[in-house]
Coordinates of C-alpha atoms and ligand atoms in Angstrom, one line a residue:
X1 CA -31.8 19.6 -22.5
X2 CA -28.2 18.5 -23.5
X3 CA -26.8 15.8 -21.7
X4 CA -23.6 16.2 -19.5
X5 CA -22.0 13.0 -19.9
X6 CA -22.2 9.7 -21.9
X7 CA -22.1 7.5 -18.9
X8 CA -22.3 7.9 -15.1
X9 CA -21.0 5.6 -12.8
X10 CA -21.8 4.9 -9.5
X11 CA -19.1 3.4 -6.9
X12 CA -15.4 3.9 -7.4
X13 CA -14.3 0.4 -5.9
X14 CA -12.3 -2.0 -8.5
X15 CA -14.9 -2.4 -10.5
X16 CA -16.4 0.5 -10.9
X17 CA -12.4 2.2 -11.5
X18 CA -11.9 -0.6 -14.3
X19 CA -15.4 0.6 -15.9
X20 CA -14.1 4.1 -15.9
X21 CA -11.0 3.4 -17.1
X22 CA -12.6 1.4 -20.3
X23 CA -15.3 3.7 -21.5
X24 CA -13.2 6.3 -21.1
X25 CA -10.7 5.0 -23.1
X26 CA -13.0 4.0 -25.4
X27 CA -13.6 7.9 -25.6
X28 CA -16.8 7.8 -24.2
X29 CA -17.0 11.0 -21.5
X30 CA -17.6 9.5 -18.1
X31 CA -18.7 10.7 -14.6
X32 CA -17.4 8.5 -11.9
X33 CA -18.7 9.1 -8.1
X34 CA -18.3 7.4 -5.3
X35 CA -18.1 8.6 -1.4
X36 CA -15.1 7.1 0.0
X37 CA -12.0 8.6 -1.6
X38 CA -10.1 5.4 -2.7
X39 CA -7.2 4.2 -0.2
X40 CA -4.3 3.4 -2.2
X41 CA -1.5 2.9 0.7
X42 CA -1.0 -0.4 2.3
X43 CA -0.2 0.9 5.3
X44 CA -3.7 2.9 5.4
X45 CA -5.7 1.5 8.5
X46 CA -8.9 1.3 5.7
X47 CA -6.9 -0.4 2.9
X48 CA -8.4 -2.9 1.3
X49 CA -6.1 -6.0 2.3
X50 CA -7.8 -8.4 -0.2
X51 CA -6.2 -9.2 -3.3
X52 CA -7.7 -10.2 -6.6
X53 CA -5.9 -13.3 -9.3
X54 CA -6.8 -11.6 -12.4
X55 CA -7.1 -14.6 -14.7
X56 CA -6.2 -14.5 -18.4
X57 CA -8.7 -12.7 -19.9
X58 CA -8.9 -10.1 -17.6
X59 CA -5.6 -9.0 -19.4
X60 CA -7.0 -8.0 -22.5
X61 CA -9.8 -5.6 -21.0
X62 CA -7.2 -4.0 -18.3
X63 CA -4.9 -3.6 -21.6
X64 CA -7.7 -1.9 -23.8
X65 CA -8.1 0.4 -20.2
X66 CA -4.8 1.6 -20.5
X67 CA -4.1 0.2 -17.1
X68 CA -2.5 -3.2 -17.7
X69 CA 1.2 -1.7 -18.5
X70 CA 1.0 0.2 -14.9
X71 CA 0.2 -3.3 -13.1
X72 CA 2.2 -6.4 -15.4
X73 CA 5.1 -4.7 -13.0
X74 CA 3.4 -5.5 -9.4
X75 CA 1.9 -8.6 -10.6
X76 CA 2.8 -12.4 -9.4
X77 CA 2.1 -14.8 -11.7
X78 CA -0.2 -18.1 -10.9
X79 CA 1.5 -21.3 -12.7
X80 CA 0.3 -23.5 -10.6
X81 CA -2.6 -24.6 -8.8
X82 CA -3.0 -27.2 -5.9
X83 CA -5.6 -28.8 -3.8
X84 CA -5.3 -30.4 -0.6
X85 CA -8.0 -32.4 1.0
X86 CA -7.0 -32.4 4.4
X87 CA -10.4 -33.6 6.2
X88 CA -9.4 -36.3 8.0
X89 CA -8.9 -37.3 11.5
X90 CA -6.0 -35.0 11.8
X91 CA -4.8 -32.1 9.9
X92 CA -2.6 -33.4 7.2
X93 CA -3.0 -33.8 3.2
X94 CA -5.0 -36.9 2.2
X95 CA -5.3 -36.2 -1.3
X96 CA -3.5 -33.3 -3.3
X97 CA -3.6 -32.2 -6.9
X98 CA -1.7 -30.1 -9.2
X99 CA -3.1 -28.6 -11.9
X100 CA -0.2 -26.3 -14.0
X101 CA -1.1 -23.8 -16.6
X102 CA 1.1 -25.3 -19.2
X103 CA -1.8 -28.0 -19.8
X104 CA -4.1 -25.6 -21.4
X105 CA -2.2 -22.1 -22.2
X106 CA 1.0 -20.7 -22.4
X107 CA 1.0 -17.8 -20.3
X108 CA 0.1 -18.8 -16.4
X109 CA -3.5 -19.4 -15.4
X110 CA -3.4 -15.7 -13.9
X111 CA -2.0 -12.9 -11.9
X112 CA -2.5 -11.8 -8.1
X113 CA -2.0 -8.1 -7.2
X114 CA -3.0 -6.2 -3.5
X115 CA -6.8 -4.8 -3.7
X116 CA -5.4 -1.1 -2.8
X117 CA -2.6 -1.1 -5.6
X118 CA -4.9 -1.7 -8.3
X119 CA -6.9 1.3 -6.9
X120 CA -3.9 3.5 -6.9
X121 CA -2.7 2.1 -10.3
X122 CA -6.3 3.0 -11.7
X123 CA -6.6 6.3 -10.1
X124 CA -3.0 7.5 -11.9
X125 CA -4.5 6.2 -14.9
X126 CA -8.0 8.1 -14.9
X127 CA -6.1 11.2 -14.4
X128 CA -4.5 10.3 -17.6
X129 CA -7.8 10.7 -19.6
X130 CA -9.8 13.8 -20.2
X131 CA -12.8 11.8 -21.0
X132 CA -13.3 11.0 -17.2
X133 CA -14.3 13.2 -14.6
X134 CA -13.6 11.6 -10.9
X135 CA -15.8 13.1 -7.9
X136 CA -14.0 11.1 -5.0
X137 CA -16.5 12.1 -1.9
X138 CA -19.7 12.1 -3.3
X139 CA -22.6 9.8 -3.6
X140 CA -25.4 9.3 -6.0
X141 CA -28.5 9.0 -3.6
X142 CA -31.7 9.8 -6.4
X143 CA -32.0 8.3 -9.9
X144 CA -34.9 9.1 -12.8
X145 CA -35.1 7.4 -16.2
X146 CA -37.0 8.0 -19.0
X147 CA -36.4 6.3 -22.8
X148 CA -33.8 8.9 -23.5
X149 CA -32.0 9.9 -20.6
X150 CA -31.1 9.5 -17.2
X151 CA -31.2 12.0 -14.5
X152 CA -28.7 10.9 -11.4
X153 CA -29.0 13.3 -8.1
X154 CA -25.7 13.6 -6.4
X155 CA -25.6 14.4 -2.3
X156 CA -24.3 17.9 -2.9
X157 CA -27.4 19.0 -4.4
X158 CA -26.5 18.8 -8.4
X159 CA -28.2 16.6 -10.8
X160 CA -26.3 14.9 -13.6
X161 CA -28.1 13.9 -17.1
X162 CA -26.4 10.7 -19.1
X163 CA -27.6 8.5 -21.2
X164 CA -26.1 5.4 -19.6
X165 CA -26.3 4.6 -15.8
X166 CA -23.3 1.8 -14.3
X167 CA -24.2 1.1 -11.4
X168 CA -21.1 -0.5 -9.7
X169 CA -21.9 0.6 -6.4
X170 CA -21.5 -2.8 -3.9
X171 CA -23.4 -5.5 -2.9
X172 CA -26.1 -2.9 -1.8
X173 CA -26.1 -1.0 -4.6
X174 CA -28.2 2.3 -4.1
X175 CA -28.5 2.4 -7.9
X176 CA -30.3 -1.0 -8.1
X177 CA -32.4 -0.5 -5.1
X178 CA -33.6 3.2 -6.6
X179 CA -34.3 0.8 -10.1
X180 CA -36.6 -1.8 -7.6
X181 CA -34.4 -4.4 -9.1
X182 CA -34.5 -7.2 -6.4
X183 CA -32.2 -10.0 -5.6
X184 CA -32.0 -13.5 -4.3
X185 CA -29.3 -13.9 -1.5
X186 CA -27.7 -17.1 0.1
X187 CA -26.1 -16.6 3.3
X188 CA -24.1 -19.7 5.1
X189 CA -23.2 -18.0 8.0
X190 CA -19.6 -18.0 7.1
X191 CA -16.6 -15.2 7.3
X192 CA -13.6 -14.6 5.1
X193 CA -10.5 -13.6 7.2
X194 CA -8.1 -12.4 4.7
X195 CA -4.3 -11.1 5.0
X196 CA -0.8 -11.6 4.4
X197 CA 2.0 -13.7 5.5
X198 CA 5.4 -14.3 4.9
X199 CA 7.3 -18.5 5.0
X200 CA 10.3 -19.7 4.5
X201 CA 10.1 -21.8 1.5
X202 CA 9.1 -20.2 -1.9
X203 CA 6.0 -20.3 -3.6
X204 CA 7.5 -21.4 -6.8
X205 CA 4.0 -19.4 -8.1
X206 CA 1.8 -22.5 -6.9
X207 CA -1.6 -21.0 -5.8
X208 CA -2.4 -23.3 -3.2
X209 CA -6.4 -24.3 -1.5
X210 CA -6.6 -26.6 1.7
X211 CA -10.3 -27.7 2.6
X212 CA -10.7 -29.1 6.1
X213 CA -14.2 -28.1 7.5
X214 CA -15.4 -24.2 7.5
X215 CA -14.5 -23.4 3.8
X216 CA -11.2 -23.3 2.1
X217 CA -7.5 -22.1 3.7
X218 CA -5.9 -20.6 0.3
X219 CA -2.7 -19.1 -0.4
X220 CA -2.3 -16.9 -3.2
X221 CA 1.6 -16.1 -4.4
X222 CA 2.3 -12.6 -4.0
X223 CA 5.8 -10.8 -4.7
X224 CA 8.4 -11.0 -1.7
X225 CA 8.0 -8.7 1.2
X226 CA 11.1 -7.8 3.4
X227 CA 13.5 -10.1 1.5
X228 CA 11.0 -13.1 2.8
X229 CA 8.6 -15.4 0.4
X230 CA 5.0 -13.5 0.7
X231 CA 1.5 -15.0 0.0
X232 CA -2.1 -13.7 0.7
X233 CA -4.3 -15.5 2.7
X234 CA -7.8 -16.1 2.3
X235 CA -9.4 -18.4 5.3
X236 CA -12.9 -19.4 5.3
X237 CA -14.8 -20.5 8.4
X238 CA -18.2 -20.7 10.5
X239 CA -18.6 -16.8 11.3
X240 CA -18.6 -17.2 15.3
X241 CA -14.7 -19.0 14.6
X242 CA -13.7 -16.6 12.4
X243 CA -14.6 -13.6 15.0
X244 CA -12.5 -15.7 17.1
X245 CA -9.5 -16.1 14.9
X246 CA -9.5 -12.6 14.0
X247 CA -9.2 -11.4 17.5
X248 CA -6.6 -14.2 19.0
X249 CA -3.1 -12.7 19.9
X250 CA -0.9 -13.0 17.0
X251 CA 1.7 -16.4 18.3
X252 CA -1.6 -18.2 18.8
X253 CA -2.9 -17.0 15.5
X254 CA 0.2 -18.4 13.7
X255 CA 0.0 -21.8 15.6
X256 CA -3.5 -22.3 14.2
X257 CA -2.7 -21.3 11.0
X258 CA 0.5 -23.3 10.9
X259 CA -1.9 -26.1 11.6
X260 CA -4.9 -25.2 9.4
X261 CA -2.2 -25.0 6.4
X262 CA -1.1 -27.9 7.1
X263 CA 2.7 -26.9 7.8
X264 CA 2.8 -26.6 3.5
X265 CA 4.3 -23.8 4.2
X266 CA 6.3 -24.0 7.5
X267 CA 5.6 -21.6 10.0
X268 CA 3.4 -19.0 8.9
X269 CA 4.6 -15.0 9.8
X270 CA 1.7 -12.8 9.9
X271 CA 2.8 -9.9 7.7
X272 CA -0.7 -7.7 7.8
X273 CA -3.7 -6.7 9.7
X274 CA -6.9 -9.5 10.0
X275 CA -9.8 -8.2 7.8
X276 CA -12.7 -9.8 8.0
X277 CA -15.7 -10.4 5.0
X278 CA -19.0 -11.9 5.1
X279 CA -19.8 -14.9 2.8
X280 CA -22.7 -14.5 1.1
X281 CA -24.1 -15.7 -2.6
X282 CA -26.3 -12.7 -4.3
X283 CA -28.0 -12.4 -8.1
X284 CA -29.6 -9.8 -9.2
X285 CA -33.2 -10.7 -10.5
X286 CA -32.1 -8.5 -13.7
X287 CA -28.3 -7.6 -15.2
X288 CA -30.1 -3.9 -16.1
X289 CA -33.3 -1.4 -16.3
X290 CA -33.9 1.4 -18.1
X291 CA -30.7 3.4 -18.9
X292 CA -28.8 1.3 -16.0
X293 CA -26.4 -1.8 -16.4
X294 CA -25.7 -3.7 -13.2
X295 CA -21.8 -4.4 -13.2
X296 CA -20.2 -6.6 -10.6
X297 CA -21.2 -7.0 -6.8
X298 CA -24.3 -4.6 -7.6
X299 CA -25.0 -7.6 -10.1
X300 CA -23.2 -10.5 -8.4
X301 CA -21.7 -11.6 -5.3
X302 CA -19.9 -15.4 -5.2
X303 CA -17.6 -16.7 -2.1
X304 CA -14.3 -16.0 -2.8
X305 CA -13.7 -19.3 -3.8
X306 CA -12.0 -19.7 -7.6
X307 CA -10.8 -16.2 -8.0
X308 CA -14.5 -15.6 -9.7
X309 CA -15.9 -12.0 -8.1
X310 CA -14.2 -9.4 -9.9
X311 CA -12.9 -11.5 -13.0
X312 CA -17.1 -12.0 -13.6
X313 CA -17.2 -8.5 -13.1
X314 CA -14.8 -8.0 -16.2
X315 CA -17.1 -10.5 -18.1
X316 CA -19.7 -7.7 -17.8
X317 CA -17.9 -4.9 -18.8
X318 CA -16.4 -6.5 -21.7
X319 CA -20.0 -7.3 -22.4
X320 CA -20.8 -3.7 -22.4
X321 CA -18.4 -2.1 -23.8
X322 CA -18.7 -4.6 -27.2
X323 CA -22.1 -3.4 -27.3
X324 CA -21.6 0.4 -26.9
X325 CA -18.9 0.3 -29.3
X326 CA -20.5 -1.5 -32.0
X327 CA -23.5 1.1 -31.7
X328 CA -22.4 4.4 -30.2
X329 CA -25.6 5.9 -30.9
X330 CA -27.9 3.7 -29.2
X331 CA -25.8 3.8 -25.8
X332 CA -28.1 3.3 -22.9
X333 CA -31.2 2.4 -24.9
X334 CA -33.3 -0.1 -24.5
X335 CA -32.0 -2.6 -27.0
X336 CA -29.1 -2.5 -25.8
X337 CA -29.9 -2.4 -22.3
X338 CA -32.0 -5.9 -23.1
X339 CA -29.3 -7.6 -24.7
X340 CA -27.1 -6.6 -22.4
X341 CA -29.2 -8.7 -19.4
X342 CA -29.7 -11.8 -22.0
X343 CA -25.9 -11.9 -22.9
X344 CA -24.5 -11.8 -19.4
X345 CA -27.6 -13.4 -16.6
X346 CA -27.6 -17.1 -17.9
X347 CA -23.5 -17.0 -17.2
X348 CA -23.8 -15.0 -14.0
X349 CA -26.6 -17.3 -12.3
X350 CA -24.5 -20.9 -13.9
X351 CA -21.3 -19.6 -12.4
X352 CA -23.3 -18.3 -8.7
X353 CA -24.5 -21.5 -9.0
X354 CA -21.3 -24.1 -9.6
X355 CA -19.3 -22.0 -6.7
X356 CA -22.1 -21.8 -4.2
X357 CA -21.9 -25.6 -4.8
X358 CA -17.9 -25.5 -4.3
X359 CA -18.0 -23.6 -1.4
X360 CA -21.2 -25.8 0.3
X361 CA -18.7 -28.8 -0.2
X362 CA -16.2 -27.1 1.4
X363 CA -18.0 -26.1 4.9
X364 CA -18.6 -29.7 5.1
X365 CA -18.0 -30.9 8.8
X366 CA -19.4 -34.9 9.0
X367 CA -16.9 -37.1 8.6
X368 CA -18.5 -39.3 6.1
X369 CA -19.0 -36.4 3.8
X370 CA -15.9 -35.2 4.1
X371 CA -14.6 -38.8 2.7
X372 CA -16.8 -38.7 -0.1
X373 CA -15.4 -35.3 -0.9
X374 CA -11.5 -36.3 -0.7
X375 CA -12.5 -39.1 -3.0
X376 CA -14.5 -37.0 -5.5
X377 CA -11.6 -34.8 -5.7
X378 CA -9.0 -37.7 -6.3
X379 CA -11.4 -38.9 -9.3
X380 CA -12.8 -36.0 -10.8
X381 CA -9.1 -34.5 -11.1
X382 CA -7.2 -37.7 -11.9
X383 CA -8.9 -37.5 -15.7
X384 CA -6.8 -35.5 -18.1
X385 CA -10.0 -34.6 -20.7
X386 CA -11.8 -33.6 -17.2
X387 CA -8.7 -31.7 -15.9
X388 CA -8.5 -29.6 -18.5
X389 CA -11.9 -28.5 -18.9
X390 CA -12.2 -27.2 -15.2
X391 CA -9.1 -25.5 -15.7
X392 CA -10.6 -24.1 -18.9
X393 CA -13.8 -23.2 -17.3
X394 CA -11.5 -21.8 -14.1
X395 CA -10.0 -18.9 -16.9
X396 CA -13.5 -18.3 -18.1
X397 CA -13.4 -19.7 -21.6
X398 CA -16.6 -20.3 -22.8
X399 CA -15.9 -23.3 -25.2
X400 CA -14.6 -26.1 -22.9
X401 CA -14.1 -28.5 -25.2
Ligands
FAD501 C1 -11.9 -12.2 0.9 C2 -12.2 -11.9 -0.6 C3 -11.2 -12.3 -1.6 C4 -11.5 -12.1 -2.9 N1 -10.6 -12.5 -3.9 C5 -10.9 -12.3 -5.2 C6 -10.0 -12.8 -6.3 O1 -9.0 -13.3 -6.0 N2 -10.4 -12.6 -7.6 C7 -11.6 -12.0 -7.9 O2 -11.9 -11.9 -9.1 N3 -12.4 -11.6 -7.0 C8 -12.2 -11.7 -5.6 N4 -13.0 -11.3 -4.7 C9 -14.2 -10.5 -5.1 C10 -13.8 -9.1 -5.4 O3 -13.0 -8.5 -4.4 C11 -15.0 -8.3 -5.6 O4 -15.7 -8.8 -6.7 C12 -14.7 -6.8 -6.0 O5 -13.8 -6.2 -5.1 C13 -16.0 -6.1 -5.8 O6 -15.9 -5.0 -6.3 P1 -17.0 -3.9 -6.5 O7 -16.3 -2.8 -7.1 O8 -18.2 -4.5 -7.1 O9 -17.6 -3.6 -5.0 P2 -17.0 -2.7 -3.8 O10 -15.5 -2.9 -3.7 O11 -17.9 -3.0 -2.7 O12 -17.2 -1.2 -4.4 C14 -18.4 -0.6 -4.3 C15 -18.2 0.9 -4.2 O13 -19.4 1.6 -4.3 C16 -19.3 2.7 -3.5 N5 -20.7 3.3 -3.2 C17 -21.6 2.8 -2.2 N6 -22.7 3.6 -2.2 C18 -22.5 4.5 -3.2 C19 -23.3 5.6 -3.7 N7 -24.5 5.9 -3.2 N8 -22.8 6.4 -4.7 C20 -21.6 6.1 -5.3 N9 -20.8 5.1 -4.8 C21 -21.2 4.3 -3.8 C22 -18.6 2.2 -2.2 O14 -18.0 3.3 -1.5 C23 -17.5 1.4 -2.9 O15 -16.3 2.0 -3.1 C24 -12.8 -11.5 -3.3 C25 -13.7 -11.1 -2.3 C26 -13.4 -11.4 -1.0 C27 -14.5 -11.0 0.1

């Protein structure tokens, strides 16, 4: 029987719109499903308040997607990166470095843009392709391979034949499960509180990390809101403090973040709703199957600690897309499906690895640790040569040298 599209994908969150996007572009014909219709309002009571720093060479894949002209316009740019050790007696900066893209590129080191803008952004542009087919409000629930096709069930009763499954369906991917492709998971009991807020002084495009105990406090520059300087916030902490930050009346919430920050900022407006996100680390024991690629938190899940989740992600589309291009024909099939896992797993499970390290540091709560760590940091990042290989790492090139 003929097939009815080159590729299905499964889950319509960033990711999984990106992947769309590309293949279609690519001219590939694409199904995309995914049961929550995409929010793509701030003000909507289920938007998506995170916000993703796309670092450098996320640009040239949202470029090749068509999609990178519709964001470059909503984008604030990352020049500068700080961290503050703040983990002694009381809260104030022991030791604080700057790291500024100019060392290693000439662009900045990235670009931060709200979570529900890209999804409006990439919806606008899938209706710009008639290679993609977009079924908002339904999910895949059944999947059946065989060496030449997949057979995807849909939860309004059709079934879809492709050649290539993406599964980009979450952290609980459906997809995977139906593949019996297993994972390993890390959980440290930790939350992710993440929002907005508005100070006085400007950012000046610094990108900014405090670590205390809990995890990190980071600022991330964002474009002015109301006239007023706007960042977002990510705030790391033990899960039972989080719930308790996310529920205390807003003054009190601005004192304690006015204290957790460190006063960097000044006093600290709270300019959105609280959303909270557990913190967990999760690697798939395989990147595919047959006929299926894994593609971001389906594949991966890090702690939002280094801008890493979704730029990884973007690492394995590129990954697959080089591959389907360079050999239309064999889309989907098990050569390409293999190299596909033995390009991308040994970089997925090193980088899993280096930030669950980061973000283990960062929790740290004994004093005497805590030392150790403000003075690792004042070594490690006094060294030029050292410098600018984690800032090289930190945009993803693979040649640090
Ligand atoms: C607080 C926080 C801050 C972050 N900041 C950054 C950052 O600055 N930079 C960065 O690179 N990354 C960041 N990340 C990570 C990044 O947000 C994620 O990597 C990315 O959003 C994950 O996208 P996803 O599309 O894989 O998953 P999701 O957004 O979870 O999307 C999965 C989609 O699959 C759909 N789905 C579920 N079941 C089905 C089904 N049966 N059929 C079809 N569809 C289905 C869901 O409805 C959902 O829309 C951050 C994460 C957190 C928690």
């Amino acid at each position: 029987m003929a097939i009815d599209h080159d590729i299905l994908i499964s889950g319509g969150g960033v990711a999984g719109l990106t992947a769309a996007a590309l293949f279609g572009t690519a001219g590939f014909s694409v199904l995309l499903c995914d049961p929550t219709p995409p929010v793509t309002s701030g003000d909507d009571e289920a938007a998506d308040l995170r916000t993703t720093a796309l670092l450098q060479p996320a640009r040239d894949l949202l470029e090749e997607s068509g999609l990178w002209s519709r964001l470059a316009p909503h984008a604030a740019p990352l020049q500068v990166m700080r961290i503050v050790d703040a983990g002694g007696e009381i809260a104030e900066p022991r030791v604080s470095r700057e790291f500024d893209a100019s060392e290693i590129t000439s662009g900045p080191f990235g670009w931060n843009l709200p979570n529900w803008l890209l999804r409006r952004e990439m919806v606008a542009r899938l209706s710009e392709l008639d290679t993609v087919t977009f079924r908002p409000g339904i999910a895949t629930t059944t999947l059946l391979t065989r060496e030449r096709e997949a057979i995807v069930g849909l939860d309004d009763g059709t079934r879809v034949r492709c050649r290539l499954v993406i599964a980009a369906d979450g952290r609980t991917s459906p997809m995977r499960e139906a593949a019996g492709i297993s994972v390993s998971t890390r959980r440290y009991g930790q939350k992710a509180l993440a929002f907005a807020v508005t100070h006085p002084p400007p950012h000046d495009n610094v990108s900014t990390e405090v670590h205390r105990t809990g995890g990190p406090f980071t600022l991330v520059p964002l474009p002015d809101r109301d006239g007023m300087p706007c960042s977002a916030v990510v705030w790391m902490e033990d899960g039972v403090e989080a719930l308790r930050l996310a529920t205390l009346p807003v003054p009190a919430f601005e004192s304690a973040m006015m204290e957790r920050s460190c006063g960097l900022f000044g006093p600290l407006t709270l300019a959105t709703r609280r959303t909270l996100w557990p913190i967990i680390t999760q690697v798939a024991e395989r990147m595919s199957g047959e006929r299926l690629a894994l593609i971001a938190e389906a594949a991966h899940v890090v702690p939002p600690i280094g801008a890493q989740g979704l730029n990884m992600s973007l690492g394995d589309l590129r990954a697959l897309r080089d591959l389907a291009v360079a050999r239309p024909e064999g889309l989907g099939d098990r050569q390409m499906m293999e190299t596909y896992h033995r390009s991308r797993h040994p970089e997925v499970k090193l980088r899993a690895a280096g930030i669950d390290a980061l973000n283990r540091a960062s929790q740290l709560s004994a004093r005497p640790l805590r030392d150790l760590r403000a003075a690792g940091l004042s070594a490690l990042y006094g060294a030029a040569p050292v410098r600018r290989m984690l800032m090289q790492m930190g945009l993803g090139a693979r040649d640090a040298s």
